[in-house]
C-alpha positions as a printed Julia matrix, in Angstrom:
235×3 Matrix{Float64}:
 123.33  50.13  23.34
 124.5   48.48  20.14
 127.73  46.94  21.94
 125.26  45.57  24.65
 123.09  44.08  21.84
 126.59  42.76  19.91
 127.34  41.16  23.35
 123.39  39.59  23.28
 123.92  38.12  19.47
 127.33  36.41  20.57
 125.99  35.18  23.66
 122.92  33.52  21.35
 125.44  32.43  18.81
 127.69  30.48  21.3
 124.27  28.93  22.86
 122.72  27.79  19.57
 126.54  26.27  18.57
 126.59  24.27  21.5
 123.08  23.11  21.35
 124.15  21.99  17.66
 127.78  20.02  19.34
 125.69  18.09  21.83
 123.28  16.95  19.12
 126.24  16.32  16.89
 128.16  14.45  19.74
 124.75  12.38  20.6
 124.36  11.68  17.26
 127.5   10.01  17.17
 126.79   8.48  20.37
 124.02   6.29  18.63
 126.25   5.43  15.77
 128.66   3.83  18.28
 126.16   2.54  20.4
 126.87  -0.6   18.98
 130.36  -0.98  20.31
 129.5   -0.6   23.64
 130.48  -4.1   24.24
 134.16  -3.54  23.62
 134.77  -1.37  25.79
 138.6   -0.44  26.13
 139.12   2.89  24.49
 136.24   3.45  22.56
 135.15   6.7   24.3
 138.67   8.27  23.13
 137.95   6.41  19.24
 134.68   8.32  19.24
 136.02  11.63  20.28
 138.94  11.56  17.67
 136.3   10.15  15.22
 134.11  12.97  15.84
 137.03  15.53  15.23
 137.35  17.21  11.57
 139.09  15.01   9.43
 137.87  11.87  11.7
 136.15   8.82  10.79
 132.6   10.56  12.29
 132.7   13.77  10.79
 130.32  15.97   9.32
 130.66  18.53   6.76
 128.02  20.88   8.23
 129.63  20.87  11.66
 133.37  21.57  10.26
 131.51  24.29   7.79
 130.32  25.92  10.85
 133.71  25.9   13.04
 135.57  27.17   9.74
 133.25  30.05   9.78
 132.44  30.44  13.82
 135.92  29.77  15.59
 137.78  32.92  12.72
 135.24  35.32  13.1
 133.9   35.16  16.74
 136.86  37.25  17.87
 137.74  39.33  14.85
 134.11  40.31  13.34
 133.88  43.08  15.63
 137.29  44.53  14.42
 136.48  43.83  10.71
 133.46  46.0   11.41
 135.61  48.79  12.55
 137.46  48.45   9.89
 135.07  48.56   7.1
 132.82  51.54   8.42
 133.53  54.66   9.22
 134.02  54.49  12.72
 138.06  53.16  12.4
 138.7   56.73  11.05
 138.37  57.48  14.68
 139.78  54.34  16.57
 143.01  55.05  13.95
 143.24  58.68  15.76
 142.49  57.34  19.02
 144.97  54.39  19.8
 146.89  54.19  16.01
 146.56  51.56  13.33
 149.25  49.58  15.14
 147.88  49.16  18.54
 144.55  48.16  16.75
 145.66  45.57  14.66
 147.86  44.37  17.5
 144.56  44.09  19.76
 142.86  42.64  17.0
 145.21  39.53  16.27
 145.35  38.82  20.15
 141.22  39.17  20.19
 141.16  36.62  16.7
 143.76  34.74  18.42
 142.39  33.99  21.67
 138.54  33.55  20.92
 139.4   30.85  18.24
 141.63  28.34  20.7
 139.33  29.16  23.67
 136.19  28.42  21.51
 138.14  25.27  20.16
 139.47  23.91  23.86
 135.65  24.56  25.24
 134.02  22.88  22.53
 137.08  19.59  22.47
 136.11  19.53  26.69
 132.73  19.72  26.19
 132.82  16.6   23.62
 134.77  14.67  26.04
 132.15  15.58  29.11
 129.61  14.28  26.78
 130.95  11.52  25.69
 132.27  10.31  29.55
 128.89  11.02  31.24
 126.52   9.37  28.13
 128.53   7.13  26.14
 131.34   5.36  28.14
 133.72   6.42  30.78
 137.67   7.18  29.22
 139.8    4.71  29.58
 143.57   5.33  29.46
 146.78   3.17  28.95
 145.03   0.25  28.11
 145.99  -2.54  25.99
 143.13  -3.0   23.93
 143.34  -0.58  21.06
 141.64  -2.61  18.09
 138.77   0.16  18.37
 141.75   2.7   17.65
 143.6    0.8   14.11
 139.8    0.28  13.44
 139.37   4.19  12.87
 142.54   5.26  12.46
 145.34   4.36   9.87
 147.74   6.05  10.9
 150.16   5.01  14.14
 148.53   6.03  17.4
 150.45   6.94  20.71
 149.56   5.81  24.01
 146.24   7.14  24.22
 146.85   7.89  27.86
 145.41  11.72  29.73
 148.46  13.76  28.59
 148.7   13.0   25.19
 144.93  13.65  24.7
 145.45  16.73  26.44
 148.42  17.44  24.03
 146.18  16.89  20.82
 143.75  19.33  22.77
 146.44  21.95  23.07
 147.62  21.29  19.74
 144.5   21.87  18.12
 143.21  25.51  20.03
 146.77  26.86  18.6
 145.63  25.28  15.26
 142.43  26.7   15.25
 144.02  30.18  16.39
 146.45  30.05  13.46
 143.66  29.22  11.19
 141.72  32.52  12.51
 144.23  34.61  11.89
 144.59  33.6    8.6
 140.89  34.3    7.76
 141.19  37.94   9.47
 144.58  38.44   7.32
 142.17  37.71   4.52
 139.53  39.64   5.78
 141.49  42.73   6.01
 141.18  42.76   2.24
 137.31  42.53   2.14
 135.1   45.7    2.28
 132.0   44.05   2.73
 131.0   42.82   6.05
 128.57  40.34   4.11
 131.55  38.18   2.93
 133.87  37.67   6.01
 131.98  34.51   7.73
 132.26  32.49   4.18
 135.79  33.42   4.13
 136.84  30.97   6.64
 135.07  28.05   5.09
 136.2   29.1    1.5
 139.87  29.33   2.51
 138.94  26.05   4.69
 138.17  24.41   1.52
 141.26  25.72  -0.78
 143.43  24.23   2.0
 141.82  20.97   1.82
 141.78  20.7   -1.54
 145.12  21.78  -2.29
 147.46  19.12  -1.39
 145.59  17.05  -3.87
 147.22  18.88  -6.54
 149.93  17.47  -6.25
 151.16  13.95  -6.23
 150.79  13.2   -2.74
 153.0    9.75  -3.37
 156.54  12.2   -3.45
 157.65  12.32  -0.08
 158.69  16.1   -0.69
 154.96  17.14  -2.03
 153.62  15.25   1.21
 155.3   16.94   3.71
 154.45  20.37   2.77
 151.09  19.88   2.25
 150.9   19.04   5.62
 152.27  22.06   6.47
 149.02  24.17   4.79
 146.74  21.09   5.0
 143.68  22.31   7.05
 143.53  19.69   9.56
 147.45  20.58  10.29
 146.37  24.06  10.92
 143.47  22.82  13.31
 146.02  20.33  15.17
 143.43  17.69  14.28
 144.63  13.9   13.4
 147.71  14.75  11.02
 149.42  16.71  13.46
 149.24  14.24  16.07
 149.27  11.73  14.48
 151.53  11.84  11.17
């Protein structure tokens, strides 16, 4: 009964966060409803813009996948853990098997979550903003919001970022659940992933981000590295 009920909270979770992507996605819609005119690649501009990191962004939504895509597949096995019940999953399968299980649950749930929700933005953004347009020459849209050098902004490469970013995303979870190992209370484990979201962020600023040798290892921890967001794609 309490599994089934588990099953019925995740079910509601996953609805209300995609409710809360289309109105985030519609919302930047009506920002860019002015460029409509331009045409070219605008509709891939807004979807990189609406990434974490991107020109679009909003603090609330990353907030919410820091804490969502690191705990949808590795609260349940944090819950064993902290209760009384892993006494007996320990006897049953072994501590091994069970972490094993758990890192390809954490794994697999956070790039999933993050390729639905990336295919989901583009859908939206195809069918109500302005049909993708690839290999194009008009990319003045694209320096507009991005500084950094852009590839051809053709199917594959898109696809690439995509890719890129569920294994990000992944990588990030189990990170969080590495942490969350550590933490008895089940209370604390969905502000871990924003929390540790945050350090990573902040961290590289530390430093002097002008040293070339500084720079390139932050990029290895920087957040948006880990989610396979602009800097990996891009840098």
């Amino acid at each position: 009964m309490k599994l089934k009920n588990t099953k019925k909270i995740i079910v509601f979770i996953l609805m209300l966060y995609f409710v809360l992507i289309t109105v985030y996605v519609f919302l930047g819609i009506h920002g860019a409803s002015g460029l409509l005119s331009a045409k070219g690649n605008i509709s891939v501009g807004l979807f990189f813009a609406l990434q974490s990191g991107g020109g679009s962004s909003n603090i609330l939504v990353d907030i919410l996948q820091m804490s969502l895509l690191t705990i949808i597949g590795s609260a349940f096995f944090v819950y064993l853990k902290n209760n009384n019940i892993f006494s007996n999953v320990q006897q049953r399968i072994g501590s091994a098997a069970f972490l094993k299980q758990s890192l390809k649950n954490t794994f697999g749930a956070a790039a999933i979550l993050s390729l639905a929700t990336n295919l989901y933005e583009m859908f939206l953004i195809n069918w109500f903003y302005f049909p993708f347009m690839y290999k194009t020459n008009d990319r003045v849209y694209l320096h507009a919001i991005r500084s950094a050098n852009i590839l051809a902004d053709d199917m594959p490469e898109i696809l690439l970022f995509i890719f890129l970013s569920a294994i990000g995303w992944g990588i990030f979870a189990i990170l969080v659940f590495s942490v969350g190992l550590y933490i008895r209370k089940n209370a604390f484990y969905p502000i871990i992933g924003p929390l540790l979201g945050l350090i990573l962020i902040l961290l590289p600023t530390l430093g002097n981000m002008n040293d070339l040798i500084w720079r390139t290892f932050s990029y290895v921890w920087f957040l948006f590295s880990l989610g396979g967001t602009r800097t990996i794609y891009f840098c």
